[in-house]
Every structure is written in C-alpha cells, then in structure tokens.
Coordinates of N, CA and C in Angstrom, one line a residue:
X1 N -17.2 -56.2 -61.8 CA -17.0 -55.3 -62.9 C -17.6 -53.9 -62.6
X2 N -18.6 -53.8 -61.8 CA -19.2 -52.6 -61.4 C -18.2 -51.6 -60.7
X3 N -17.4 -52.1 -59.8 CA -16.4 -51.2 -59.1 C -15.4 -50.6 -60.1
X4 N -15.1 -51.4 -61.1 CA -14.1 -50.9 -62.2 C -14.7 -49.8 -63.0
X5 N -16.0 -49.9 -63.3 CA -16.7 -48.9 -64.1 C -16.9 -47.6 -63.3
X6 N -17.2 -47.8 -62.0 CA -17.3 -46.7 -61.1 C -16.0 -45.9 -60.9
X7 N -14.9 -46.7 -60.8 CA -13.6 -46.1 -60.7 C -13.2 -45.3 -62.0
X8 N -13.5 -45.9 -63.2 CA -13.3 -45.2 -64.5 C -14.1 -43.9 -64.6
X9 N -15.4 -44.0 -64.1 CA -16.2 -42.8 -64.2 C -15.6 -41.7 -63.2
X10 N -15.2 -42.1 -62.1 CA -14.6 -41.1 -61.1 C -13.3 -40.5 -61.7
X11 N -12.5 -41.3 -62.3 CA -11.3 -40.7 -62.9 C -11.6 -39.8 -64.0
X12 N -12.6 -40.1 -64.9 CA -13.0 -39.2 -66.0 C -13.5 -37.9 -65.4
X13 N -14.4 -38.0 -64.4 CA -14.9 -36.8 -63.8 C -13.9 -35.9 -63.2
X14 N -12.9 -36.5 -62.5 CA -11.8 -35.7 -61.9 C -11.0 -35.1 -63.0
X15 N -10.8 -35.7 -64.1 CA -10.0 -35.2 -65.2 C -10.7 -34.0 -65.9
X16 N -12.0 -34.0 -65.9 CA -12.8 -32.9 -66.4 C -12.9 -31.7 -65.5
X17 N -12.9 -32.0 -64.2 CA -13.1 -30.9 -63.2 C -11.8 -30.2 -62.9
X18 N -10.7 -30.9 -62.9 CA -9.4 -30.3 -62.5 C -9.0 -29.1 -63.3
X19 N -9.1 -29.0 -64.6 CA -8.8 -27.8 -65.4 C -9.7 -26.6 -65.0
X20 N -11.0 -26.9 -64.8 CA -11.9 -25.8 -64.5 C -11.5 -25.2 -63.1
X21 N -11.2 -26.1 -62.2 CA -10.8 -25.6 -60.8 C -9.5 -24.8 -60.9
X22 N -8.6 -25.2 -61.7 CA -7.3 -24.5 -61.8 C -7.5 -23.1 -62.4
X23 N -8.4 -23.0 -63.4 CA -8.7 -21.7 -64.0 C -9.5 -20.8 -63.1
X24 N -10.2 -21.4 -62.1 CA -11.0 -20.5 -61.2 C -10.0 -19.6 -60.4
X25 N -8.9 -20.1 -60.0 CA -8.0 -19.3 -59.2 C -7.2 -18.3 -60.0
X26 N -7.2 -18.3 -61.3 CA -6.4 -17.4 -62.1 C -7.2 -16.1 -62.4
X27 N -6.7 -15.0 -62.0 CA -7.3 -13.7 -62.3 C -7.3 -13.5 -63.8
X28 N -6.2 -13.7 -64.5 CA -6.1 -13.4 -65.9 C -7.1 -14.3 -66.7
X29 N -7.5 -15.4 -66.2 CA -8.5 -16.3 -67.0 C -9.9 -16.0 -66.6
X30 N -10.1 -15.3 -65.5 CA -11.4 -15.0 -65.0 C -12.1 -13.8 -65.6
X31 N -11.3 -12.9 -66.3 CA -11.8 -11.7 -66.9 C -12.1 -12.0 -68.3
X32 N -13.0 -11.1 -68.9 CA -13.4 -11.3 -70.3 C -12.2 -10.9 -71.2
X33 N -12.2 -11.3 -72.5 CA -11.2 -10.9 -73.4 C -11.1 -9.4 -73.6
X34 N -12.3 -8.7 -73.6 CA -12.3 -7.3 -73.8 C -11.6 -6.6 -72.6
X35 N -11.9 -7.1 -71.4 CA -11.3 -6.5 -70.2 C -9.8 -6.8 -70.2
X36 N -9.4 -7.9 -70.7 CA -8.0 -8.3 -70.8 C -7.2 -7.3 -71.6
X37 N -7.8 -6.9 -72.8 CA -7.2 -6.0 -73.7 C -7.2 -4.6 -73.1
X38 N -8.4 -4.2 -72.5 CA -8.5 -2.8 -71.9 C -7.5 -2.6 -70.7
X39 N -7.2 -3.7 -70.0 CA -6.3 -3.5 -68.9 C -4.8 -3.6 -69.4
X40 N -4.6 -3.8 -70.7 CA -3.2 -3.9 -71.2 C -2.5 -5.2 -70.9
X41 N -3.2 -6.2 -70.5 CA -2.6 -7.4 -70.1 C -2.1 -8.2 -71.4
X42 N -2.5 -7.8 -72.6 CA -2.1 -8.4 -73.8 C -0.6 -8.1 -74.0
X43 N -0.1 -7.0 -73.5 CA 1.3 -6.6 -73.6 C 2.3 -7.4 -72.8
X44 N 1.8 -8.1 -71.8 CA 2.6 -8.8 -70.9 C 2.9 -10.3 -71.3
X45 N 4.0 -10.8 -70.8 CA 4.4 -12.1 -71.1 C 3.6 -13.1 -70.2
X46 N 3.7 -14.4 -70.4 CA 3.0 -15.4 -69.6 C 3.6 -15.4 -68.2
X47 N 4.9 -15.1 -68.0 CA 5.5 -15.1 -66.7 C 5.0 -13.9 -65.9
X48 N 4.8 -12.8 -66.6 CA 4.3 -11.6 -65.9 C 2.8 -11.8 -65.6
X49 N 2.0 -12.4 -66.4 CA 0.6 -12.7 -66.1 C 0.5 -13.7 -64.9
X50 N 1.4 -14.7 -64.9 CA 1.5 -15.6 -63.7 C 1.8 -14.8 -62.4
X51 N 2.7 -13.9 -62.6 CA 3.0 -13.0 -61.4 C 1.8 -12.2 -60.9
X52 N 1.1 -11.6 -61.9 CA -0.1 -10.9 -61.5 C -1.1 -11.8 -60.9
X53 N -1.3 -13.0 -61.4 CA -2.3 -14.0 -60.9 C -1.9 -14.3 -59.4
X54 N -0.6 -14.5 -59.2 CA -0.2 -14.8 -57.8 C -0.4 -13.7 -56.9
X55 N -0.1 -12.5 -57.3 CA -0.2 -11.3 -56.5 C -1.7 -11.0 -56.1
X56 N -2.6 -11.3 -57.1 CA -4.0 -11.1 -56.9 C -4.5 -12.1 -55.9
X57 N -4.0 -13.4 -56.0 CA -4.4 -14.4 -55.1 C -3.9 -14.1 -53.7
X58 N -2.7 -13.6 -53.6 CA -2.2 -13.2 -52.3 C -3.0 -12.0 -51.7
X59 N -3.3 -11.1 -52.5 CA -4.2 -10.0 -52.1 C -5.5 -10.4 -51.6
X60 N -6.1 -11.4 -52.3 CA -7.4 -12.0 -51.8 C -7.2 -12.6 -50.5
X61 N -6.2 -13.4 -50.2 CA -5.9 -14.0 -48.9 C -5.7 -13.0 -47.9
X62 N -5.0 -11.9 -48.2 CA -4.8 -10.9 -47.2 C -6.1 -10.1 -46.9
X63 N -6.9 -9.9 -47.9 CA -8.2 -9.3 -47.6 C -9.1 -10.1 -46.7
X64 N -9.1 -11.4 -46.9 CA -9.9 -12.3 -46.0 C -9.4 -12.2 -44.6
X65 N -8.1 -12.2 -44.4 CA -7.5 -12.2 -43.1 C -7.7 -10.9 -42.4
X66 N -7.3 -9.8 -43.1 CA -7.3 -8.5 -42.5 C -8.5 -7.7 -42.7
X67 N -9.3 -8.0 -43.7 CA -10.5 -7.2 -44.0 C -10.1 -6.0 -44.8
X68 N -11.1 -5.3 -45.3 CA -10.9 -4.1 -46.1 C -10.3 -2.9 -45.2
X69 N -9.2 -2.4 -45.7 CA -8.5 -1.3 -45.0 C -8.9 0.1 -45.6
X70 N -10.1 0.6 -45.2 CA -10.5 1.9 -45.7 C -10.8 2.7 -44.5
X71 N -10.3 3.9 -44.6 CA -10.5 4.9 -43.4 C -11.9 5.5 -43.5
X72 N -12.7 5.2 -42.6 CA -14.1 5.8 -42.6 C -14.1 7.2 -42.0
X73 N -13.1 7.5 -41.2 CA -13.0 8.8 -40.5 C -12.7 9.9 -41.5
X74 N -11.7 9.7 -42.4 CA -11.3 10.7 -43.3 C -12.0 10.5 -44.7
X75 N -12.6 9.4 -44.9 CA -13.3 9.1 -46.2 C -12.3 8.8 -47.3
X76 N -11.0 8.6 -46.9 CA -10.0 8.3 -47.9 C -10.0 6.8 -48.2
X77 N -9.9 6.4 -49.5 CA -9.9 5.0 -49.8 C -8.4 4.6 -49.8
X78 N -8.2 3.3 -49.6 CA -6.9 2.7 -49.6 C -6.4 2.7 -51.1
X79 N -5.1 2.8 -51.3 CA -4.5 2.8 -52.6 C -4.9 1.6 -53.4
X80 N -4.9 1.7 -54.7 CA -5.3 0.6 -55.6 C -4.3 -0.5 -55.6
X81 N -4.7 -1.6 -56.2 CA -3.8 -2.8 -56.2 C -2.4 -2.5 -56.7
X82 N -2.3 -1.8 -57.8 CA -1.0 -1.6 -58.3 C -0.1 -0.7 -57.4
X83 N -0.7 0.2 -56.7 CA 0.0 1.1 -55.8 C 0.5 0.4 -54.5
X84 N -0.2 -0.7 -54.1 CA 0.1 -1.4 -52.9 C 1.3 -2.4 -53.1
X85 N 1.7 -2.6 -54.3 CA 2.8 -3.5 -54.6 C 4.1 -2.9 -54.3
X86 N 5.1 -3.7 -54.0 CA 6.5 -3.3 -53.8 C 7.1 -3.1 -55.2
X87 N 8.1 -2.3 -55.3 CA 8.8 -2.0 -56.6 C 9.2 -3.3 -57.3
X88 N 9.7 -4.2 -56.5 CA 10.2 -5.5 -57.1 C 9.0 -6.3 -57.7
X89 N 7.9 -6.2 -57.0 CA 6.7 -6.9 -57.4 C 6.1 -6.3 -58.7
X90 N 6.2 -4.9 -58.7 CA 5.7 -4.2 -59.9 C 6.6 -4.6 -61.1
X91 N 7.9 -4.7 -60.9 CA 8.8 -5.1 -62.0 C 8.5 -6.5 -62.5
X92 N 8.3 -7.4 -61.6 CA 8.1 -8.8 -61.9 C 6.8 -9.0 -62.7
X93 N 5.8 -8.1 -62.3 CA 4.5 -8.2 -63.0 C 4.4 -7.4 -64.3
X94 N 5.5 -6.6 -64.6 CA 5.5 -5.9 -65.8 C 4.6 -4.7 -65.9
X95 N 4.3 -4.1 -64.7 CA 3.3 -3.0 -64.7 C 3.9 -1.7 -65.3
X96 N 5.2 -1.7 -65.4 CA 5.9 -0.5 -66.1 C 5.5 -0.4 -67.5
X97 N 5.1 -1.5 -68.1 CA 4.7 -1.5 -69.5 C 3.3 -0.9 -69.8
X98 N 2.5 -0.8 -68.7 CA 1.1 -0.3 -68.8 C 1.0 1.2 -68.6
X99 N 0.0 1.8 -69.3 CA -0.2 3.2 -69.2 C -1.1 3.5 -67.9
X100 N -1.3 4.7 -67.6 CA -2.1 5.1 -66.5 C -3.6 4.6 -66.6
X101 N -4.2 4.7 -67.7 CA -5.6 4.3 -67.9 C -5.6 2.7 -67.7
X102 N -4.6 2.1 -68.3 CA -4.6 0.6 -68.2 C -4.4 0.2 -66.7
X103 N -3.5 0.9 -66.0 CA -3.3 0.6 -64.6 C -4.6 0.8 -63.8
X104 N -5.3 1.9 -64.1 CA -6.6 2.2 -63.4 C -7.6 1.1 -63.7
X105 N -7.6 0.6 -64.9 CA -8.6 -0.4 -65.3 C -8.2 -1.8 -64.6
X106 N -6.9 -2.1 -64.5 CA -6.4 -3.3 -63.8 C -6.8 -3.2 -62.3
X107 N -6.6 -2.0 -61.7 CA -7.0 -1.8 -60.3 C -8.5 -2.1 -60.1
X108 N -9.3 -1.5 -61.0 CA -10.7 -1.7 -60.9 C -11.1 -3.2 -61.0
X109 N -10.5 -3.9 -62.0 CA -10.8 -5.3 -62.2 C -10.4 -6.1 -60.9
X110 N -9.3 -5.8 -60.4 CA -8.8 -6.6 -59.2 C -9.7 -6.3 -58.0
X111 N -10.1 -5.0 -57.8 CA -11.0 -4.7 -56.7 C -12.4 -5.4 -56.9
X112 N -12.9 -5.5 -58.2 CA -14.1 -6.2 -58.4 C -14.0 -7.7 -58.1
X113 N -12.8 -8.2 -58.4 CA -12.6 -9.6 -58.1 C -12.5 -9.9 -56.6
X114 N -11.9 -9.0 -55.9 CA -11.8 -9.2 -54.4 C -13.0 -8.7 -53.6
X115 N -13.9 -8.1 -54.3 CA -15.1 -7.6 -53.5 C -15.9 -8.8 -53.0
X116 N -16.5 -8.6 -51.8 CA -17.3 -9.7 -51.3 C -18.6 -9.9 -52.1
X117 N -19.1 -11.1 -52.2 CA -20.3 -11.3 -52.9 C -21.5 -10.5 -52.3
X118 N -22.4 -10.0 -53.2 CA -23.5 -9.2 -52.6 C -24.4 -10.1 -51.7
X119 N -24.9 -9.4 -50.7 CA -25.7 -10.1 -49.7 C -27.1 -10.3 -50.3
X120 N -27.8 -11.3 -49.8 CA -29.2 -11.5 -50.3 C -30.1 -11.2 -49.1
X121 N -31.2 -10.6 -49.4 CA -32.2 -10.3 -48.4 C -33.5 -11.0 -48.7
X122 N -34.3 -11.2 -47.7 CA -35.6 -11.8 -47.9 C -36.6 -10.8 -48.2
X123 N -37.4 -11.0 -49.2 CA -38.4 -10.0 -49.6 C -39.7 -10.2 -48.8
X124 N -39.9 -11.3 -48.2 CA -41.0 -11.5 -47.4 C -40.6 -12.2 -46.1
X125 N -41.4 -12.0 -45.1 CA -41.0 -12.7 -43.8 C -41.1 -14.3 -44.0
X126 N -40.3 -15.0 -43.4 CA -40.3 -16.5 -43.5 C -41.6 -17.0 -42.9
X127 N -42.1 -18.1 -43.5 CA -43.3 -18.8 -43.0 C -42.8 -20.1 -42.5
X128 N -43.1 -20.4 -41.2 CA -42.7 -21.6 -40.6 C -43.8 -22.6 -40.5
X129 N -43.7 -23.7 -41.1 CA -44.7 -24.7 -41.1 C -44.5 -25.6 -39.9
X130 N -45.6 -26.1 -39.3 CA -45.4 -27.1 -38.2 C -44.7 -28.3 -38.7
X131 N -44.0 -29.0 -37.8 CA -43.3 -30.2 -38.1 C -44.3 -31.4 -38.4
X132 N -45.3 -31.5 -37.6 CA -46.3 -32.6 -37.8 C -47.7 -32.0 -37.7
X133 N -48.6 -32.7 -38.4 CA -50.0 -32.3 -38.3 C -50.5 -32.4 -36.9
X134 N -51.4 -31.5 -36.5 CA -51.9 -31.5 -35.2 C -53.1 -32.5 -35.1
X135 N -53.1 -33.3 -34.0 CA -54.1 -34.3 -33.9 C -55.4 -33.6 -33.3
X136 N -56.5 -34.0 -33.8 CA -57.8 -33.5 -33.3 C -58.6 -34.7 -32.8
X137 N -59.3 -34.5 -31.7 CA -60.2 -35.5 -31.2 C -61.5 -35.5 -32.0
X138 N -62.0 -36.7 -32.4 CA -63.2 -36.8 -33.1 C -64.2 -37.5 -32.2
X139 N -65.3 -36.8 -31.9 CA -66.4 -37.4 -31.1 C -67.5 -37.8 -32.0
X140 N -68.1 -39.0 -31.7 CA -69.3 -39.4 -32.4 C -70.4 -39.4 -31.4
X141 N -71.6 -39.1 -31.9 CA -72.7 -39.0 -31.0 C -73.0 -40.3 -30.3
X142 N -72.9 -41.4 -30.9 CA -73.2 -42.7 -30.2 C -72.1 -43.1 -29.2
X143 N -71.0 -42.6 -29.2 CA -69.9 -43.0 -28.3 C -69.8 -42.2 -27.1
X144 N -70.6 -41.2 -26.9 CA -70.5 -40.3 -25.8 C -70.9 -41.0 -24.5
X145 N -70.3 -40.7 -23.4 CA -70.7 -41.3 -22.1 C -71.2 -40.3 -21.2

C-alpha cells in the first residue's frame, strides 16, 4: 500500500508543478498586470500574445547562443526587440496595433527579461576550515623516558 500512496503523491505533485512551469516560459504571464497594460498587450488577441511569447522565447535562445550583439567600438546599441522582427513576424504579433510608447515599453520589458541575472560578489574573503582536527601529542611527566 505504501508504493500506491507514493505514486499518488508523485502524480499530485506533478499536476501542481506542471502549470507553474508552463507559465514560466511565457513572457506575457511573467510581467505584472500594470506592465501588461502599459505595453499595450491588452489590445492584442490571444493568438498574437502567443506569437509574442514564442518570439521572445526564440530571442532568448538566440541570445544564449550568439551573445549580446552590441557594438562597443561605436557605442551604438542593437535595435530593440520589435525592430529586429521581420515584417511577417510583426504582423503575426499584432505590433501594428501598438503606439510608439507602447512599443518602446515592450522592447524594454523584453530586454529586461532577456538580461542575464546579476552576478554576486563576495563581501569578505572566504575562510577555509581544515577538513580534520589536527592531532597533538600529549606528554605526561611520568611517561617520559
């Protein structure tokens, strides 16, 4: 009976974790409701939002493989997310329905999503403890030769 209970617990746990993992990959579900409205995403259909989610996911994969493409010699930044898309991708995502400020906000949100996590630094040097206590010889006065 124990294996059956363990199997039931595992199935329940998987059912609870699966929706959370699916939402993790969606850009449109990862931003706050205020950011959603500010970026004009409320104007778009569910198909257009799914298209944006897929394009952001693809952009993230491309960023991991190719790295950030910014020119350090000229100081010019690469174009924003919406400018890097092909016209057919822009149409599928419904970006023509968004204004300039909304597109700029969408670009900023995508760049924030794709930015690498901040690095952590040590505030103090590490302290290495010995693996085992050091053995000390104990001499007693009566045992000396």
